[in-house]
Amino acid sequence: MKEKIRIGCGAGFSGDRLDPSLVLVERGGLDYLVLECLAERTIALAQKRKRQDPLQGYDPLLERRIESLLVPLLQNKVRLITNMGAANPLAAAQKIIEIARRKNVKVKVAAVTGDDVLDKIDPQDKALETGRPLVDSGPLLSANAYLGAPGIIEAIQQEADIIITGRVADPSLFIAPMIVGFGWSMDHYDLLGKGTVLGHLMECAGQITGGYFADPGKKDVPGMAVLGHPFVDVWPDGQGIIGKVDDTGGIINLQTAKEQLLYEVVNPYEYFTPDVIADFTSVQLTDLGGNRVQVAGGSGKQKPDTYKVSVGYQAFHLGEGEITYAGSNAVARARLAGEIVRERLKDEFPELRIDLIGQNSVHDDRLHQANTPYEVRLRVAGKSPSFQQASRVGEEVEALYTNGPGGGGGVRKYVQEVVGIVSTLIPRNKVTHHITLLTA
């Protein structure tokens, strides 16, 4: 049993920066590095890529991340835990082995699977968001259960250097090494609740070191171009201290920690994960100075009898067109352009959306009455069941070049197939994790 474990978080989403994780591995004194790279829509899109090519479906940045991290991980004896397997953890593990062989290094990789439950759900099951059958949303593309810590625990116990998963609840990536390192029981829910608090604080990487927190002149954060990502020192009683590598950018204090603690928390008394229902209401934060915050408290109760399932479906094709107007009367010209496009497309697109970016695209016009920008960009968007019809939106915006109003430029047009997401629940006994070990 260890006296202390240090876990770093080098990525908080799929497109996160690559360099902070390398800093953590080389200078952070870690035992474990977590890369949390999976969101609800991310895995549905990954399932689409896997359908097109059975060797794909893992995170698009996996190869670049492993290329830079593999040797430093092994040299510094840091274990990697990541959900970059997305829709295809086995293919991801095989790709890592391929990279290891090319670099002539020895590594053991564990792929944790079992989260893909598309063949185990009933399309008539109710969606949590709508109360209607899942299939009513559209043709189903994917269904992935949020697994918990047990699969990762098994992989650690089998001494895997790299553990790659599909859909696993974010805090579970962090509490698995705590459970192994400290010998926690899977039914000691108070400890699991404390570990979940720490995992939740860590899971978004640069958010707790000041990234998402920053607001110039109000909440200033130094060195944001070289923002450091966090690590947490954890003790057997579930207490932790969150910090970052010295001489990296960012800040860790009570404000950043409190904002992250409340992030995506609907009910702080009952934060559901596959491992525990955590209670955040007794958490105590103490600023130790020097970009260190101590975390104590938190508790938990018995885990739920079901797993949450993220279900992806084919929603629609989105057609978009953009054009810029600048100079005198720019806003009026942009509004006229939008009215022209609406008039021409109203019969084909009853839900057409027209935004003036810089004027009302995020907040509506009521908050912009005193704001008349010198330049503005018109965006028109409409959804359609077909690619061809969706293309009409961009075509009409492009036609504004010569059909007026005057002075428009910089047209861009796009069509993309949109994947929608709903959720449902599946009984725990219908889901089983599997471990596949590969060695180079």
Short mmCIF file of C-alpha atoms in Angstrom, two decimals:
data_model
loop_
_atom_site.label_atom_id
_atom_site.label_comp_id
_atom_site.label_asym_id
_atom_site.label_seq_id
_atom_site.Cartn_x
_atom_site.Cartn_y
_atom_site.Cartn_z
CA MET A 1 0.00 0.00 0.00
CA LYS A 2 1.37 3.38 -1.04
CA GLU A 3 1.72 6.39 1.24
CA LYS A 4 0.90 8.85 -1.55
CA ILE A 5 0.02 8.81 -5.26
CA ARG A 6 0.52 11.64 -7.72
CA ILE A 7 -1.81 11.73 -10.74
CA GLY A 8 -1.57 14.31 -13.52
CA CYS A 9 -4.17 15.30 -16.08
CA GLY A 10 -2.61 16.19 -19.42
CA ALA A 11 -5.76 16.64 -21.50
CA GLY A 12 -9.34 17.65 -20.73
CA PHE A 13 -10.88 17.04 -24.15
CA SER A 14 -10.01 15.52 -27.52
CA GLY A 15 -8.55 18.67 -29.05
CA ASP A 16 -6.52 19.74 -26.02
CA ARG A 17 -2.90 20.87 -26.34
CA LEU A 18 -0.20 18.22 -26.58
CA ASP A 19 2.67 19.91 -24.74
CA PRO A 20 1.26 20.19 -21.16
CA SER A 21 1.15 16.40 -20.81
CA LEU A 22 4.82 16.14 -21.79
CA VAL A 23 5.72 18.75 -19.16
CA LEU A 24 3.85 16.71 -16.55
CA VAL A 25 5.59 13.47 -17.51
CA GLU A 26 9.08 14.95 -17.65
CA ARG A 27 8.92 17.36 -14.69
CA GLY A 28 5.84 16.49 -12.65
CA GLY A 29 7.09 13.49 -10.67
CA LEU A 30 3.95 11.55 -11.58
CA ASP A 31 2.88 8.02 -10.84
CA TYR A 32 0.02 8.21 -13.35
CA LEU A 33 -0.92 10.45 -16.27
CA VAL A 34 -4.59 10.68 -17.29
CA LEU A 35 -5.65 11.97 -20.71
CA GLU A 36 -9.41 12.60 -20.66
CA CYS A 37 -10.32 13.01 -24.33
CA LEU A 38 -13.89 11.79 -24.75
CA ALA A 39 -17.22 13.63 -24.85
CA GLU A 40 -20.73 12.45 -25.73
CA ARG A 41 -20.68 13.57 -29.35
CA THR A 42 -17.00 12.63 -29.72
CA ILE A 43 -17.68 8.92 -29.31
CA ALA A 44 -20.69 8.98 -31.64
CA LEU A 45 -18.54 10.57 -34.35
CA ALA A 46 -15.85 7.98 -33.63
CA GLN A 47 -18.42 5.22 -34.18
CA LYS A 48 -19.15 6.72 -37.60
CA ARG A 49 -15.44 6.61 -38.49
CA LYS A 50 -15.23 3.00 -37.32
CA ARG A 51 -18.15 2.05 -39.58
CA GLN A 52 -16.28 3.50 -42.53
CA ASP A 53 -12.98 1.82 -41.56
CA PRO A 54 -12.80 -0.96 -38.92
CA LEU A 55 -9.22 0.11 -38.07
CA GLN A 56 -10.34 3.62 -37.12
CA GLY A 57 -12.64 4.99 -34.45
CA TYR A 58 -10.03 6.00 -31.86
CA ASP A 59 -9.07 9.57 -31.00
CA PRO A 60 -7.69 11.50 -34.01
CA LEU A 61 -4.73 12.78 -31.95
CA LEU A 62 -3.81 9.43 -30.42
CA GLU A 63 -0.83 8.80 -32.69
CA ARG A 64 0.66 12.28 -32.17
CA ARG A 65 0.20 12.10 -28.41
CA ILE A 66 1.75 8.63 -28.13
CA GLU A 67 4.62 9.53 -30.47
CA SER A 68 5.70 12.32 -28.10
CA LEU A 69 4.83 10.64 -24.79
CA LEU A 70 5.74 6.97 -25.13
CA VAL A 71 9.47 7.09 -24.42
CA PRO A 72 9.23 9.74 -21.64
CA LEU A 73 6.43 7.73 -19.98
CA LEU A 74 8.59 4.62 -19.87
CA GLN A 75 11.75 6.48 -18.85
CA ASN A 76 9.97 8.19 -15.95
CA LYS A 77 7.94 5.09 -14.99
CA VAL A 78 4.63 6.88 -15.41
CA ARG A 79 1.56 4.81 -16.22
CA LEU A 80 -0.87 6.28 -18.77
CA ILE A 81 -4.66 5.95 -18.39
CA THR A 82 -6.74 7.38 -21.23
CA ASN A 83 -10.11 7.06 -22.93
CA MET A 84 -8.59 7.85 -26.34
CA GLY A 85 -9.77 4.41 -27.45
CA ALA A 86 -13.16 6.05 -28.06
CA ALA A 87 -15.14 3.66 -30.31
CA ASN A 88 -12.22 1.30 -30.94
CA PRO A 89 -9.89 0.70 -27.96
CA LEU A 90 -8.48 -2.49 -29.53
CA ALA A 91 -7.39 -0.70 -32.70
CA ALA A 92 -5.95 2.10 -30.55
CA ALA A 93 -3.94 -0.43 -28.52
CA GLN A 94 -2.66 -2.03 -31.71
CA LYS A 95 -1.60 1.38 -33.01
CA ILE A 96 0.33 2.05 -29.78
CA ILE A 97 2.10 -1.32 -30.16
CA GLU A 98 2.98 -0.38 -33.73
CA ILE A 99 4.52 2.90 -32.55
CA ALA A 100 6.43 1.09 -29.78
CA ARG A 101 7.90 -1.40 -32.22
CA ARG A 102 8.97 1.40 -34.52
CA LYS A 103 10.71 3.08 -31.57
CA ASN A 104 12.12 -0.27 -30.43
CA VAL A 105 10.77 0.01 -26.88
CA LYS A 106 9.06 -2.57 -24.69
CA VAL A 107 5.56 -1.75 -23.50
CA LYS A 108 2.45 -3.55 -22.25
CA VAL A 109 -0.86 -2.07 -23.35
CA ALA A 110 -4.30 -2.98 -21.96
CA ALA A 111 -7.47 -2.25 -23.91
CA VAL A 112 -10.63 -2.01 -21.79
CA THR A 113 -13.78 -2.77 -23.79
CA GLY A 114 -17.41 -3.60 -23.08
CA ASP A 115 -18.91 -0.12 -23.15
CA ASP A 116 -20.41 -0.60 -26.65
CA VAL A 117 -23.98 -1.70 -25.88
CA LEU A 118 -25.76 -0.87 -29.14
CA ASP A 119 -26.85 -4.52 -29.45
CA LYS A 120 -28.06 -4.59 -25.82
CA ILE A 121 -30.40 -1.62 -25.71
CA ASP A 122 -33.97 -1.62 -26.98
CA PRO A 123 -34.71 1.17 -29.48
CA GLN A 124 -38.04 1.53 -27.68
CA ASP A 125 -36.29 2.37 -24.40
CA LYS A 126 -37.12 5.86 -23.21
CA ALA A 127 -34.66 8.71 -23.70
CA LEU A 128 -33.98 10.57 -20.45
CA GLU A 129 -34.15 13.95 -22.18
CA THR A 130 -37.43 13.49 -24.08
CA GLY A 131 -39.32 10.66 -22.38
CA ARG A 132 -39.93 9.21 -25.83
CA PRO A 133 -38.50 6.03 -27.43
CA LEU A 134 -34.85 6.38 -28.48
CA VAL A 135 -35.66 5.55 -32.08
CA ASP A 136 -38.00 8.56 -32.31
CA SER A 137 -34.92 10.80 -32.34
CA GLY A 138 -33.57 9.21 -35.52
CA PRO A 139 -31.66 6.15 -36.79
CA LEU A 140 -29.38 4.97 -33.98
CA LEU A 141 -25.62 5.10 -34.63
CA SER A 142 -24.09 4.18 -31.30
CA ALA A 143 -24.76 3.37 -27.67
CA ASN A 144 -21.95 3.49 -25.14
CA ALA A 145 -22.34 2.80 -21.43
CA TYR A 146 -20.33 4.83 -18.94
CA LEU A 147 -18.17 2.14 -17.37
CA GLY A 148 -16.54 2.62 -13.99
CA ALA A 149 -13.16 1.87 -12.44
CA PRO A 150 -13.10 -1.99 -12.34
CA GLY A 151 -11.72 -2.54 -15.84
CA ILE A 152 -8.92 -0.03 -15.28
CA ILE A 153 -8.18 -1.57 -11.87
CA GLU A 154 -7.77 -4.99 -13.47
CA ALA A 155 -5.46 -3.55 -16.12
CA ILE A 156 -3.28 -1.85 -13.46
CA GLN A 157 -3.10 -5.09 -11.51
CA GLN A 158 -1.88 -6.83 -14.66
CA GLU A 159 0.93 -4.24 -14.78
CA ALA A 160 -0.05 -2.56 -18.02
CA ASP A 161 2.07 0.49 -18.84
CA ILE A 162 -0.70 2.07 -20.92
CA ILE A 163 -4.41 1.53 -20.31
CA ILE A 164 -6.72 2.63 -23.08
CA THR A 165 -10.49 2.62 -22.72
CA GLY A 166 -13.62 3.57 -24.53
CA ARG A 167 -16.45 5.30 -22.67
CA VAL A 168 -15.56 5.45 -18.98
CA ALA A 169 -16.92 8.01 -16.53
CA ASP A 170 -14.34 10.79 -16.19
CA PRO A 171 -13.75 10.50 -12.40
CA SER A 172 -13.30 6.72 -12.76
CA LEU A 173 -10.09 7.31 -14.72
CA PHE A 174 -8.65 8.89 -11.58
CA ILE A 175 -10.08 6.79 -8.75
CA ALA A 176 -8.91 3.49 -10.29
CA PRO A 177 -5.23 4.10 -9.39
CA MET A 178 -6.30 5.29 -5.92
CA ILE A 179 -8.22 2.06 -5.33
CA VAL A 180 -5.25 -0.06 -6.40
CA GLY A 181 -2.58 2.02 -4.69
CA PHE A 182 -4.35 2.33 -1.34
CA GLY A 183 -6.22 -0.96 -1.30
CA TRP A 184 -9.61 0.72 -1.06
CA SER A 185 -12.63 -1.58 -1.12
CA MET A 186 -15.13 -1.06 -3.93
CA ASP A 187 -17.88 -0.77 -1.32
CA HIS A 188 -16.11 1.79 0.88
CA TYR A 189 -18.31 4.52 -0.56
CA ASP A 190 -17.05 7.38 1.59
CA LEU A 191 -13.52 6.91 0.23
CA LEU A 192 -14.83 6.46 -3.31
CA GLY A 193 -16.82 9.67 -2.86
CA LYS A 194 -13.68 11.54 -1.77
CA GLY A 195 -11.75 10.11 -4.73
CA THR A 196 -14.54 11.13 -7.07
CA VAL A 197 -14.31 14.72 -5.80
CA LEU A 198 -10.60 14.75 -6.67
CA GLY A 199 -11.22 13.15 -10.06
CA HIS A 200 -13.93 15.67 -10.85
CA LEU A 201 -11.63 18.55 -9.95
CA MET A 202 -8.90 17.15 -12.21
CA GLU A 203 -10.83 15.89 -15.24
CA CYS A 204 -10.91 19.11 -17.27
CA ALA A 205 -7.14 19.71 -17.06
CA GLY A 206 -6.48 23.40 -17.77
CA GLN A 207 -9.84 24.56 -16.42
CA ILE A 208 -8.64 24.28 -12.81
CA THR A 209 -5.30 25.94 -13.60
CA GLY A 210 -7.09 29.07 -14.80
CA GLY A 211 -7.89 28.44 -18.45
CA TYR A 212 -11.68 28.54 -18.47
CA PHE A 213 -11.57 30.75 -15.38
CA ALA A 214 -9.73 33.66 -17.04
CA ASP A 215 -11.50 36.96 -17.70
CA PRO A 216 -9.08 39.86 -18.37
CA GLY A 217 -9.32 42.76 -15.95
CA LYS A 218 -11.60 40.74 -13.66
CA LYS A 219 -9.92 37.39 -13.17
CA ASP A 220 -6.42 37.73 -14.58
CA VAL A 221 -4.31 34.62 -15.13
CA PRO A 222 -0.57 34.81 -15.85
CA GLY A 223 1.23 32.88 -18.59
CA MET A 224 -1.80 31.55 -20.42
CA ALA A 225 0.17 30.77 -23.58
CA VAL A 226 2.11 28.18 -21.54
CA LEU A 227 -0.76 27.10 -19.28
CA GLY A 228 0.29 24.26 -17.00
CA HIS A 229 -2.02 21.31 -16.44
CA PRO A 230 -2.71 19.98 -12.92
CA PHE A 231 -1.59 17.09 -10.79
CA VAL A 232 -3.05 15.86 -7.52
CA ASP A 233 -1.23 14.29 -4.60
CA VAL A 234 -3.60 11.80 -2.95
CA TRP A 235 -3.29 10.19 0.49
CA PRO A 236 -4.92 6.94 1.72
CA ASP A 237 -7.65 8.82 3.61
CA GLY A 238 -8.86 10.44 0.36
CA GLN A 239 -7.44 13.89 1.02
CA GLY A 240 -5.54 15.55 -1.79
CA ILE A 241 -3.51 18.58 -2.79
CA ILE A 242 -3.89 19.92 -6.31
CA GLY A 243 -0.94 21.71 -7.88
CA LYS A 244 0.93 22.30 -11.11
CA VAL A 245 4.53 22.14 -12.28
CA ASP A 246 6.57 25.16 -11.20
CA ASP A 247 7.36 27.75 -13.89
CA THR A 248 4.31 26.85 -15.98
CA GLY A 249 1.55 29.35 -16.68
CA GLY A 250 -1.80 29.55 -14.99
CA ILE A 251 -3.00 29.76 -11.41
CA ILE A 252 -4.55 27.39 -8.88
CA ASN A 253 -6.45 28.98 -6.03
CA LEU A 254 -9.79 28.80 -4.24
CA GLN A 255 -11.59 30.51 -7.09
CA THR A 256 -10.39 28.14 -9.80
CA ALA A 257 -11.02 25.11 -7.58
CA LYS A 258 -14.54 26.20 -6.60
CA GLU A 259 -15.53 26.91 -10.20
CA GLN A 260 -14.35 23.47 -11.26
CA LEU A 261 -15.97 21.76 -8.27
CA LEU A 262 -19.38 23.09 -9.38
CA TYR A 263 -18.77 22.39 -13.08
CA GLU A 264 -21.58 20.22 -14.55
CA VAL A 265 -22.92 19.44 -11.07
CA VAL A 266 -26.72 19.50 -11.00
CA ASN A 267 -27.20 18.08 -7.50
CA PRO A 268 -24.13 18.35 -5.21
CA TYR A 269 -25.76 15.94 -2.75
CA GLU A 270 -25.94 13.18 -5.36
CA TYR A 271 -23.31 13.20 -8.09
CA PHE A 272 -23.91 9.91 -9.91
CA THR A 273 -21.00 7.87 -11.26
CA PRO A 274 -20.78 4.13 -12.04
CA ASP A 275 -18.68 3.61 -8.89
CA VAL A 276 -20.46 5.71 -6.27
CA ILE A 277 -23.10 8.38 -5.74
CA ALA A 278 -20.86 11.12 -4.40
CA ASP A 279 -21.85 13.92 -2.03
CA PHE A 280 -19.90 17.16 -2.62
CA THR A 281 -21.58 19.20 0.10
CA SER A 282 -18.97 18.55 2.81
CA VAL A 283 -15.93 19.32 0.64
CA GLN A 284 -13.45 21.73 2.22
CA LEU A 285 -10.90 23.64 0.15
CA THR A 286 -7.84 25.34 1.63
CA ASP A 287 -5.49 27.60 -0.32
CA LEU A 288 -1.95 26.62 0.67
CA GLY A 289 -0.33 29.25 -1.55
CA GLY A 290 2.17 28.61 -4.32
CA ASN A 291 -0.55 27.24 -6.65
CA ARG A 292 -1.55 24.50 -4.21
CA VAL A 293 -5.08 23.84 -2.96
CA GLN A 294 -5.85 21.21 -0.35
CA VAL A 295 -9.05 19.19 -0.83
CA ALA A 296 -10.69 17.39 2.08
CA GLY A 297 -14.14 15.99 2.76
CA GLY A 298 -16.78 14.63 0.50
CA SER A 299 -18.58 11.34 0.96
CA GLY A 300 -20.63 8.82 -0.94
CA LYS A 301 -23.25 6.12 -0.92
CA GLN A 302 -23.94 2.93 -2.83
CA LYS A 303 -23.44 3.03 -6.59
CA PRO A 304 -26.53 3.00 -8.84
CA ASP A 305 -28.02 -0.25 -10.20
CA THR A 306 -27.80 1.05 -13.76
CA TYR A 307 -25.25 2.51 -16.14
CA LYS A 308 -25.95 5.68 -18.05
CA VAL A 309 -25.76 5.16 -21.82
CA SER A 310 -24.91 7.85 -24.35
CA VAL A 311 -26.83 7.16 -27.57
CA GLY A 312 -25.86 8.74 -30.88
CA TYR A 313 -28.32 9.08 -33.75
CA GLN A 314 -28.43 10.52 -37.25
CA ALA A 315 -30.05 13.89 -36.72
CA PHE A 316 -29.94 15.98 -39.93
CA HIS A 317 -27.72 17.71 -42.46
CA LEU A 318 -26.81 21.26 -41.50
CA GLY A 319 -26.34 23.78 -44.28
CA GLU A 320 -24.53 27.03 -43.45
CA GLY A 321 -23.44 30.15 -45.25
CA GLU A 322 -21.50 33.20 -44.02
CA ILE A 323 -20.72 36.61 -45.49
CA THR A 324 -19.15 39.77 -44.00
CA TYR A 325 -20.29 43.39 -44.25
CA ALA A 326 -18.11 46.27 -43.05
CA GLY A 327 -18.11 50.04 -43.01
CA SER A 328 -20.97 52.52 -43.00
CA ASN A 329 -24.39 50.94 -42.41
CA ALA A 330 -22.86 47.44 -42.14
CA VAL A 331 -25.44 46.12 -39.68
CA ALA A 332 -28.39 47.31 -41.79
CA ARG A 333 -26.90 45.72 -44.92
CA ALA A 334 -26.30 42.44 -43.09
CA ARG A 335 -29.89 42.45 -41.77
CA LEU A 336 -31.23 43.06 -45.26
CA ALA A 337 -29.11 40.21 -46.60
CA GLY A 338 -30.54 37.88 -43.97
CA GLU A 339 -34.10 38.94 -44.81
CA ILE A 340 -33.45 38.26 -48.50
CA VAL A 341 -32.19 34.74 -47.80
CA ARG A 342 -35.08 34.03 -45.44
CA GLU A 343 -37.61 35.12 -48.05
CA ARG A 344 -36.04 32.88 -50.68
CA LEU A 345 -35.74 29.80 -48.43
CA LYS A 346 -38.77 30.09 -46.15
CA ASP A 347 -40.71 27.29 -47.88
CA GLU A 348 -37.76 24.86 -47.79
CA PHE A 349 -36.43 25.68 -44.31
CA PRO A 350 -39.15 26.55 -41.79
CA GLU A 351 -36.55 26.64 -38.95
CA LEU A 352 -33.96 28.81 -40.70
CA ARG A 353 -31.61 30.55 -38.27
CA ILE A 354 -30.08 33.94 -39.08
CA ASP A 355 -27.34 35.43 -36.88
CA LEU A 356 -25.26 38.57 -37.00
CA ILE A 357 -21.98 37.44 -35.49
CA GLY A 358 -20.76 40.24 -33.24
CA GLN A 359 -24.32 41.52 -32.78
CA ASN A 360 -26.76 38.79 -31.74
CA SER A 361 -25.41 35.30 -32.46
CA VAL A 362 -24.83 34.33 -28.80
CA HIS A 363 -27.18 36.71 -26.94
CA ASP A 364 -30.25 38.17 -28.60
CA ASP A 365 -30.78 41.76 -29.75
CA ARG A 366 -32.15 42.95 -26.40
CA LEU A 367 -28.63 42.95 -24.97
CA HIS A 368 -27.12 44.76 -27.94
CA GLN A 369 -29.34 47.81 -28.35
CA ALA A 370 -26.46 50.26 -27.80
CA ASN A 371 -23.96 48.26 -29.85
CA THR A 372 -23.49 49.16 -33.52
CA PRO A 373 -20.32 47.41 -34.73
CA TYR A 374 -18.29 48.73 -37.65
CA GLU A 375 -18.25 45.27 -39.18
CA VAL A 376 -20.48 42.23 -38.81
CA ARG A 377 -20.67 38.72 -40.23
CA LEU A 378 -23.98 37.23 -41.35
CA ARG A 379 -24.47 33.52 -40.69
CA VAL A 380 -27.44 31.62 -42.07
CA ALA A 381 -28.10 28.00 -41.06
CA GLY A 382 -30.81 25.49 -41.85
CA LYS A 383 -31.27 21.78 -41.27
CA SER A 384 -32.48 19.24 -43.79
CA PRO A 385 -32.73 15.47 -44.15
CA SER A 386 -30.62 15.56 -47.34
CA PHE A 387 -27.17 16.88 -48.24
CA GLN A 388 -28.47 18.35 -51.49
CA GLN A 389 -31.20 20.42 -49.88
CA ALA A 390 -28.90 21.58 -47.09
CA SER A 391 -26.51 22.91 -49.74
CA ARG A 392 -29.14 25.44 -50.77
CA VAL A 393 -28.37 27.58 -47.71
CA GLY A 394 -24.76 28.24 -48.67
CA GLU A 395 -25.70 28.74 -52.31
CA GLU A 396 -28.16 31.50 -51.46
CA VAL A 397 -25.66 33.26 -49.22
CA GLU A 398 -23.01 33.10 -51.95
CA ALA A 399 -25.48 34.59 -54.43
CA LEU A 400 -25.58 37.74 -52.29
CA TYR A 401 -22.22 38.73 -53.82
CA THR A 402 -23.87 40.30 -56.87
CA ASN A 403 -27.56 40.18 -55.97
CA GLY A 404 -27.06 42.50 -53.06
CA PRO A 405 -26.95 44.26 -50.78
CA GLY A 406 -23.63 45.82 -51.68
CA GLY A 407 -20.25 45.32 -50.11
CA GLY A 408 -20.48 41.70 -48.96
CA GLY A 409 -17.34 39.57 -48.96
CA GLY A 410 -15.53 36.56 -47.55
CA VAL A 411 -18.27 34.02 -48.25
CA ARG A 412 -17.92 30.54 -46.82
CA LYS A 413 -20.42 27.72 -47.11
CA TYR A 414 -20.59 24.34 -45.40
CA VAL A 415 -22.72 21.21 -45.20
CA GLN A 416 -22.23 18.65 -42.45
CA GLU A 417 -24.09 15.64 -41.20
CA VAL A 418 -25.02 16.25 -37.57
CA VAL A 419 -25.01 13.50 -34.96
CA GLY A 420 -27.46 14.00 -32.13
CA ILE A 421 -27.11 12.67 -28.58
CA VAL A 422 -29.68 11.36 -26.11
CA SER A 423 -29.26 9.24 -22.99
CA THR A 424 -30.86 6.20 -21.43
CA LEU A 425 -30.16 3.71 -18.64
CA ILE A 426 -29.21 0.04 -18.85
CA PRO A 427 -29.23 -2.52 -16.01
CA ARG A 428 -25.74 -3.09 -14.62
CA ASN A 429 -25.98 -6.86 -15.14
CA LYS A 430 -26.24 -6.41 -18.91
CA VAL A 431 -22.79 -4.81 -19.17
CA THR A 432 -19.46 -6.62 -18.77
CA HIS A 433 -16.00 -5.16 -19.25
CA HIS A 434 -13.18 -7.05 -20.98
CA ILE A 435 -9.41 -6.64 -20.84
CA THR A 436 -7.14 -7.35 -23.82
CA LEU A 437 -3.36 -7.24 -23.22
CA LEU A 438 -0.91 -6.50 -26.03
CA THR A 439 2.88 -6.42 -25.68
CA ALA A 440 5.68 -4.94 -27.75
#
